[in-house]
Amino acid sequence: MIARRTALRSSRALLIALAVPVAAACSSDDVIAPPPPVEGTMTVNAASGWAFVDLESGEVVTPTPSSSESEAWDIAFSVTSVMLNGGLAGPGGVAGHCICQNETATNEQVLAMTAASELADFEGVTSVPAGITWLEEELTPAFTGWYTGSGASAVADPSKVFLVRLADGDSYAKLRVTELEDPTAATPGTITFEYAVQPTSADEFGPTLAHVTAVNGSSTILVDLDPEEGVPIGEGWDLRIEGWNVTLNGGPSGAGEAGVIPTADAFEEITTAWVEGVSYATDRYAGIFGEHPWYRYNILGDHRVSPTFDVYLVKRGASVYKVQLLDYYGTTGTPRQITFRYERIAP
């Protein structure tokens, strides 16, 4: 696909070069036609990993050798996450901006919105607003909310409990942070985790354990919640602690399958960390779509994803596309089938 993108741009350059002598021979009243429009509506399967899209061709592509090393894609979708090929996520230099015309809408207004009713907002964006800020992708940890306050005044929040799928993909745990000792602006100091491991989805929890670790400003701490005999230290880790950041051995942060589900349930009352049919969140690269989510969740208590129909701008080089996400469900109601419309508005 990189070759195809290069070929497309090379062909465009050749056409421009060939047009120069023709234009010179024409009168000054002749007008050079603008580039052909790039626009459309797509539905991508975001159920089984990332779906990578090249907006110029309007096609789903396979980044080679990996998404973080390929310029072949512009935007990607996985479950409800959206990622751009820029910043830490990839070498494409793609950045985003949210028009966010529906950001202050009430839940009732969001529920009443449809692709047809919000088309006018999409069509109303015809140029790039002056002076806007473009945001590239940064790593967003899934394990957050485990403390309140900041710096030396930070304290653990043991009411925030996480259901954890461990890096092996088959084991689970319930976990919370119960204490921070001597935190600073750079590190949480000494952290105490309380957790219980569930060897398989069908098993009961083992005993409740405590893990105490001291974090200094330059240290990287790897935590293996369920160490296996014969697995070298450093290979079977589940959590990685660097300063105030806790990342997971899964998604972009590791080769494992670790993921979390935050819950407000009491630690003692949780009887299983396995949740059927629910995706465990992994760390992700998230720029503008992380800062301004394209949907609201569980408005009616039915766990549905409701699009806000906000319009986003996606910039790659001189080209800018407007993008509006329309649906999370396919025509038969199947989830994780993302439908969006897009159009190039510059140059």
Short mmCIF file of C-alpha atoms in Angstrom, two decimals:
data_model
loop_
_atom_site.label_atom_id
_atom_site.label_comp_id
_atom_site.label_asym_id
_atom_site.label_seq_id
_atom_site.Cartn_x
_atom_site.Cartn_y
_atom_site.Cartn_z
CA MET A 1 0.00 0.00 0.00
CA ILE A 2 2.99 2.29 0.61
CA ALA A 3 3.99 1.66 -2.98
CA ARG A 4 0.46 2.41 -4.14
CA ARG A 5 0.34 5.66 -2.15
CA THR A 6 3.74 6.65 -3.60
CA ALA A 7 2.58 5.72 -7.08
CA LEU A 8 -0.59 7.78 -6.70
CA ARG A 9 1.36 10.82 -5.61
CA SER A 10 4.02 10.30 -8.30
CA SER A 11 1.29 10.03 -10.94
CA ARG A 12 -0.28 13.24 -9.67
CA ALA A 13 3.11 14.98 -9.87
CA LEU A 14 3.62 13.68 -13.43
CA LEU A 15 0.21 14.98 -14.50
CA ILE A 16 1.03 18.39 -13.07
CA ALA A 17 4.39 18.42 -14.85
CA LEU A 18 2.78 17.47 -18.16
CA ALA A 19 0.16 20.16 -17.69
CA VAL A 20 2.70 22.97 -17.39
CA PRO A 21 3.49 23.41 -21.11
CA VAL A 22 -0.20 23.04 -21.97
CA ALA A 23 -1.11 25.76 -19.53
CA ALA A 24 1.60 28.00 -20.92
CA ALA A 25 0.15 27.64 -24.40
CA CYS A 26 -3.36 28.51 -23.25
CA SER A 27 -4.72 31.96 -22.63
CA SER A 28 -4.60 33.51 -19.16
CA ASP A 29 -8.38 33.06 -18.94
CA ASP A 30 -8.09 29.24 -18.78
CA VAL A 31 -8.69 27.70 -15.34
CA ILE A 32 -6.82 24.60 -14.16
CA ALA A 33 -9.28 22.08 -12.77
CA PRO A 34 -8.99 21.34 -9.03
CA PRO A 35 -7.94 17.87 -7.91
CA PRO A 36 -10.71 15.28 -7.99
CA PRO A 37 -12.74 15.05 -4.77
CA VAL A 38 -11.92 12.45 -2.15
CA GLU A 39 -15.05 11.56 -0.21
CA GLY A 40 -17.22 8.66 0.81
CA THR A 41 -18.84 6.59 3.55
CA MET A 42 -17.19 3.43 4.89
CA THR A 43 -17.99 0.66 7.34
CA VAL A 44 -15.02 -1.16 8.86
CA ASN A 45 -14.88 -4.24 11.04
CA ALA A 46 -13.34 -3.13 14.33
CA ALA A 47 -14.13 -6.35 16.18
CA SER A 48 -10.91 -8.28 15.73
CA GLY A 49 -8.01 -5.89 16.08
CA TRP A 50 -7.26 -2.61 14.37
CA ALA A 51 -8.80 -1.76 10.98
CA PHE A 52 -6.42 0.64 9.19
CA VAL A 53 -7.79 3.04 6.57
CA ASP A 54 -6.09 5.06 3.84
CA LEU A 55 -8.40 8.06 3.33
CA GLU A 56 -6.88 8.97 -0.05
CA SER A 57 -7.88 5.67 -1.61
CA GLY A 58 -10.85 4.98 0.67
CA GLU A 59 -9.56 1.48 1.41
CA VAL A 60 -8.74 -0.71 4.39
CA VAL A 61 -5.03 -1.47 4.26
CA THR A 62 -2.53 -3.78 5.99
CA PRO A 63 0.43 -1.81 7.39
CA THR A 64 3.79 -3.42 6.68
CA PRO A 65 5.87 -4.37 8.59
CA SER A 66 3.75 -2.90 11.39
CA SER A 67 1.41 0.00 12.02
CA SER A 68 4.08 1.90 13.94
CA GLU A 69 6.48 1.64 10.97
CA SER A 70 4.10 2.18 8.04
CA GLU A 71 2.92 5.34 6.31
CA ALA A 72 0.23 3.46 4.39
CA TRP A 73 -2.63 4.33 6.74
CA ASP A 74 -4.19 7.54 8.05
CA ILE A 75 -6.80 6.48 10.62
CA ALA A 76 -7.54 3.21 12.42
CA PHE A 77 -10.40 1.74 14.44
CA SER A 78 -10.55 -0.94 17.14
CA VAL A 79 -13.76 -1.49 19.15
CA THR A 80 -14.48 2.14 20.20
CA SER A 81 -10.90 3.41 19.91
CA VAL A 82 -9.72 5.63 17.06
CA MET A 83 -6.05 6.22 16.28
CA LEU A 84 -4.20 8.45 13.81
CA ASN A 85 -0.88 7.71 12.10
CA GLY A 86 1.20 10.30 13.90
CA GLY A 87 3.05 11.07 17.10
CA LEU A 88 3.94 7.88 18.96
CA ALA A 89 1.50 5.77 16.93
CA GLY A 90 3.17 5.95 13.53
CA PRO A 91 5.46 7.81 11.12
CA GLY A 92 2.71 9.38 8.98
CA GLY A 93 2.68 12.76 10.73
CA VAL A 94 -1.14 12.65 10.89
CA ALA A 95 -2.75 14.97 13.45
CA GLY A 96 -6.32 15.76 14.42
CA HIS A 97 -8.61 18.54 15.55
CA CYS A 98 -12.17 18.33 16.86
CA ILE A 99 -14.80 20.81 15.70
CA CYS A 100 -16.88 19.36 18.56
CA GLN A 101 -20.11 21.11 17.62
CA ASN A 102 -22.13 18.68 19.76
CA GLU A 103 -19.87 18.59 22.80
CA THR A 104 -22.38 20.38 25.02
CA ALA A 105 -25.42 18.43 23.79
CA THR A 106 -27.50 16.71 26.44
CA ASN A 107 -27.81 12.94 26.54
CA GLU A 108 -31.38 13.25 25.31
CA GLN A 109 -30.22 15.30 22.33
CA VAL A 110 -27.48 12.78 21.53
CA LEU A 111 -30.01 9.92 21.57
CA ALA A 112 -32.19 11.82 19.11
CA MET A 113 -29.36 12.36 16.62
CA THR A 114 -29.11 10.35 13.41
CA ALA A 115 -26.74 10.28 10.46
CA ALA A 116 -29.35 12.17 8.43
CA SER A 117 -30.06 14.83 11.04
CA GLU A 118 -26.35 15.56 11.52
CA LEU A 119 -25.43 15.67 7.83
CA ALA A 120 -25.83 19.45 7.80
CA ASP A 121 -23.10 19.81 10.42
CA PHE A 122 -20.77 17.69 8.30
CA GLU A 123 -21.54 19.58 5.10
CA GLY A 124 -21.15 22.90 6.91
CA VAL A 125 -17.42 22.32 7.42
CA THR A 126 -15.96 23.46 4.10
CA SER A 127 -12.55 24.80 5.10
CA VAL A 128 -9.96 24.60 7.85
CA PRO A 129 -10.58 27.19 10.60
CA ALA A 130 -7.70 29.61 11.11
CA GLY A 131 -5.44 29.22 14.12
CA ILE A 132 -6.59 25.77 15.24
CA THR A 133 -4.41 23.41 17.26
CA TRP A 134 -3.49 20.00 15.83
CA LEU A 135 -3.00 17.09 18.21
CA GLU A 136 -0.87 14.00 17.54
CA GLU A 137 -1.12 10.63 19.26
CA GLU A 138 0.21 9.96 22.73
CA LEU A 139 0.18 6.79 24.80
CA THR A 140 -2.90 6.66 27.03
CA PRO A 141 -2.71 4.08 29.84
CA ALA A 142 -5.82 2.04 30.63
CA PHE A 143 -4.88 1.68 34.30
CA THR A 144 -5.84 5.10 35.65
CA GLY A 145 -7.80 6.59 38.53
CA TRP A 146 -5.95 4.63 41.22
CA TYR A 147 -5.06 7.74 43.20
CA THR A 148 -6.44 11.19 43.94
CA GLY A 149 -4.59 14.47 44.33
CA SER A 150 -1.13 15.07 42.90
CA GLY A 151 2.51 15.12 43.89
CA ALA A 152 3.22 14.93 47.62
CA SER A 153 -0.49 15.31 48.42
CA ALA A 154 -1.56 12.28 46.34
CA VAL A 155 -3.26 9.40 48.15
CA ALA A 156 -4.31 5.96 46.97
CA ASP A 157 -7.97 5.39 46.08
CA PRO A 158 -8.78 1.86 47.26
CA SER A 159 -12.41 2.28 46.17
CA LYS A 160 -11.22 2.04 42.54
CA VAL A 161 -10.98 -1.68 41.81
CA PHE A 162 -9.72 -3.18 38.54
CA LEU A 163 -10.67 -6.49 36.98
CA VAL A 164 -7.46 -7.60 35.29
CA ARG A 165 -6.86 -10.08 32.50
CA LEU A 166 -3.26 -11.14 32.95
CA ALA A 167 -0.65 -11.20 30.22
CA ASP A 168 -1.15 -14.92 29.50
CA GLY A 169 -4.74 -14.20 28.41
CA ASP A 170 -6.12 -17.06 30.52
CA SER A 171 -5.70 -15.84 34.09
CA TYR A 172 -7.49 -13.02 35.87
CA ALA A 173 -7.23 -10.94 39.02
CA LYS A 174 -8.99 -8.28 41.03
CA LEU A 175 -6.67 -5.49 42.11
CA ARG A 176 -6.59 -2.15 43.86
CA VAL A 177 -3.96 0.27 45.15
CA THR A 178 -4.35 0.61 48.91
CA GLU A 179 -1.49 2.88 49.95
CA LEU A 180 1.08 5.39 48.72
CA GLU A 181 4.01 6.24 50.96
CA ASP A 182 6.20 9.33 50.41
CA PRO A 183 4.88 10.37 46.98
CA THR A 184 6.56 13.21 45.10
CA ALA A 185 5.89 15.10 41.89
CA ALA A 186 8.04 12.54 40.03
CA THR A 187 6.92 9.25 41.57
CA PRO A 188 4.20 7.71 43.75
CA GLY A 189 6.88 6.59 46.22
CA THR A 190 6.15 3.18 47.71
CA ILE A 191 3.00 1.59 46.27
CA THR A 192 1.00 -1.17 47.93
CA PHE A 193 -1.22 -3.31 45.66
CA GLU A 194 -3.87 -5.63 47.08
CA TYR A 195 -4.96 -8.36 44.70
CA ALA A 196 -6.27 -11.90 44.30
CA VAL A 197 -5.59 -14.14 41.30
CA GLN A 198 -8.14 -16.28 39.47
CA PRO A 199 -6.16 -19.01 37.58
CA THR A 200 -8.86 -19.48 34.91
CA SER A 201 -12.26 -18.00 34.18
CA ALA A 202 -13.92 -20.98 35.86
CA ASP A 203 -11.83 -20.87 39.05
CA GLU A 204 -12.37 -19.04 42.29
CA PHE A 205 -9.98 -16.40 43.54
CA GLY A 206 -6.93 -17.47 45.45
CA PRO A 207 -5.90 -15.73 48.67
CA THR A 208 -5.73 -11.96 48.84
CA LEU A 209 -2.11 -10.86 48.58
CA ALA A 210 -0.18 -7.63 48.92
CA HIS A 211 2.61 -6.41 46.66
CA VAL A 212 4.77 -3.55 47.92
CA THR A 213 7.21 -1.83 45.59
CA ALA A 214 9.26 1.37 45.80
CA VAL A 215 9.38 3.52 42.68
CA ASN A 216 12.15 6.06 42.19
CA GLY A 217 12.48 8.61 39.44
CA SER A 218 14.51 6.45 37.05
CA SER A 219 13.25 2.97 37.83
CA THR A 220 11.10 0.68 35.73
CA ILE A 221 9.22 -1.82 37.86
CA LEU A 222 7.75 -4.96 36.29
CA VAL A 223 5.01 -6.63 38.35
CA ASP A 224 4.12 -10.28 37.72
CA LEU A 225 0.88 -10.97 39.58
CA ASP A 226 0.95 -14.71 38.94
CA PRO A 227 4.54 -15.85 38.40
CA GLU A 228 4.97 -19.14 36.58
CA GLU A 229 7.72 -21.57 37.39
CA GLY A 230 10.44 -21.51 34.75
CA VAL A 231 9.45 -18.15 33.23
CA PRO A 232 12.43 -15.75 33.49
CA ILE A 233 11.94 -12.61 35.54
CA GLY A 234 11.00 -9.77 33.21
CA GLU A 235 9.16 -11.91 30.66
CA GLY A 236 5.95 -12.78 32.50
CA TRP A 237 5.09 -9.30 33.73
CA ASP A 238 1.55 -7.90 33.86
CA LEU A 239 2.04 -4.30 35.04
CA ARG A 240 4.91 -1.90 34.37
CA ILE A 241 5.42 1.11 36.65
CA GLU A 242 7.44 4.12 35.50
CA GLY A 243 6.97 7.16 37.69
CA TRP A 244 3.24 7.79 37.92
CA ASN A 245 2.45 5.74 34.81
CA VAL A 246 1.21 2.17 35.12
CA THR A 247 1.06 0.39 31.75
CA LEU A 248 -0.05 -3.10 30.78
CA ASN A 249 1.61 -6.03 29.04
CA GLY A 250 -0.77 -5.79 26.11
CA GLY A 251 -1.77 -3.52 23.23
CA PRO A 252 1.00 -1.05 22.32
CA SER A 253 2.77 -1.45 25.68
CA GLY A 254 3.64 -5.14 25.56
CA ALA A 255 3.39 -8.42 23.67
CA GLY A 256 1.00 -10.03 26.17
CA GLU A 257 -2.78 -9.95 26.48
CA ALA A 258 -3.14 -7.93 29.70
CA GLY A 259 -6.18 -5.68 29.97
CA VAL A 260 -8.33 -4.06 32.65
CA ILE A 261 -11.93 -3.17 33.42
CA PRO A 262 -12.35 -0.48 36.11
CA THR A 263 -15.25 -1.04 38.48
CA ALA A 264 -16.82 0.69 41.48
CA ASP A 265 -17.73 -2.65 43.09
CA ALA A 266 -16.30 -3.36 46.53
CA PHE A 267 -13.12 -5.44 46.40
CA GLU A 268 -14.41 -7.97 48.93
CA GLU A 269 -17.69 -8.49 47.07
CA ILE A 270 -16.18 -9.30 43.66
CA THR A 271 -16.34 -13.06 43.06
CA THR A 272 -14.89 -13.21 39.55
CA ALA A 273 -12.66 -11.00 37.39
CA TRP A 274 -13.83 -12.67 34.19
CA VAL A 275 -16.55 -10.82 32.32
CA GLU A 276 -18.12 -12.55 29.33
CA GLY A 277 -18.48 -10.60 26.12
CA VAL A 278 -16.74 -7.46 27.43
CA SER A 279 -13.43 -6.22 26.08
CA TYR A 280 -10.68 -5.59 28.62
CA ALA A 281 -9.18 -2.19 27.90
CA THR A 282 -5.54 -2.04 26.90
CA ASP A 283 -3.22 0.92 26.73
CA ARG A 284 -3.75 2.81 23.51
CA TYR A 285 -2.47 5.64 21.44
CA ALA A 286 -5.03 8.40 21.66
CA GLY A 287 -4.78 12.00 20.58
CA ILE A 288 -7.81 14.00 19.55
CA PHE A 289 -10.19 11.03 19.77
CA GLY A 290 -8.98 10.32 23.28
CA GLU A 291 -9.35 13.92 24.37
CA HIS A 292 -12.75 14.28 22.68
CA PRO A 293 -14.48 10.84 22.47
CA TRP A 294 -16.79 10.33 19.50
CA TYR A 295 -19.51 8.59 21.53
CA ARG A 296 -21.29 8.38 24.86
CA TYR A 297 -21.72 5.07 26.57
CA ASN A 298 -24.58 3.49 28.50
CA ILE A 299 -26.85 6.52 28.47
CA LEU A 300 -29.94 4.41 29.08
CA GLY A 301 -28.24 1.72 31.13
CA ASP A 302 -28.25 -0.67 28.17
CA HIS A 303 -24.48 -0.56 27.46
CA ARG A 304 -25.04 0.91 24.01
CA VAL A 305 -22.57 3.17 22.22
CA SER A 306 -24.26 6.39 21.03
CA PRO A 307 -22.33 8.57 18.53
CA THR A 308 -22.19 12.30 19.20
CA PHE A 309 -21.71 13.00 15.47
CA ASP A 310 -18.97 15.55 16.19
CA VAL A 311 -16.91 16.50 13.15
CA TYR A 312 -13.15 15.89 13.31
CA LEU A 313 -10.41 17.20 11.04
CA VAL A 314 -7.59 14.83 10.09
CA LYS A 315 -4.45 16.43 8.65
CA ARG A 316 -1.71 14.66 6.70
CA GLY A 317 0.82 17.00 5.15
CA ALA A 318 -1.13 19.62 3.22
CA SER A 319 -4.23 17.43 2.93
CA VAL A 320 -7.05 17.82 5.45
CA TYR A 321 -10.09 15.56 5.70
CA LYS A 322 -13.25 16.03 7.71
CA VAL A 323 -14.49 12.86 9.41
CA GLN A 324 -17.80 12.13 11.15
CA LEU A 325 -18.43 8.79 12.88
CA LEU A 326 -22.01 7.64 12.33
CA ASP A 327 -22.57 4.25 13.92
CA TYR A 328 -21.05 1.53 16.07
CA TYR A 329 -23.46 -1.17 14.93
CA GLY A 330 -23.80 -2.85 11.54
CA THR A 331 -27.04 -3.12 9.58
CA THR A 332 -28.00 -6.22 11.58
CA GLY A 333 -27.08 -4.66 14.92
CA THR A 334 -23.66 -6.32 15.15
CA PRO A 335 -21.37 -4.19 17.36
CA ARG A 336 -17.90 -2.92 16.44
CA GLN A 337 -18.85 -2.24 12.83
CA ILE A 338 -17.80 1.41 12.59
CA THR A 339 -19.44 3.53 9.91
CA PHE A 340 -18.02 6.97 9.13
CA ARG A 341 -18.10 9.53 6.36
CA TYR A 342 -15.18 11.61 5.22
CA GLU A 343 -14.24 14.24 2.67
CA ARG A 344 -11.04 16.03 1.78
CA ILE A 345 -11.46 19.78 2.25
CA ALA A 346 -7.84 20.90 1.64
CA PRO A 347 -6.03 21.45 -0.59
#
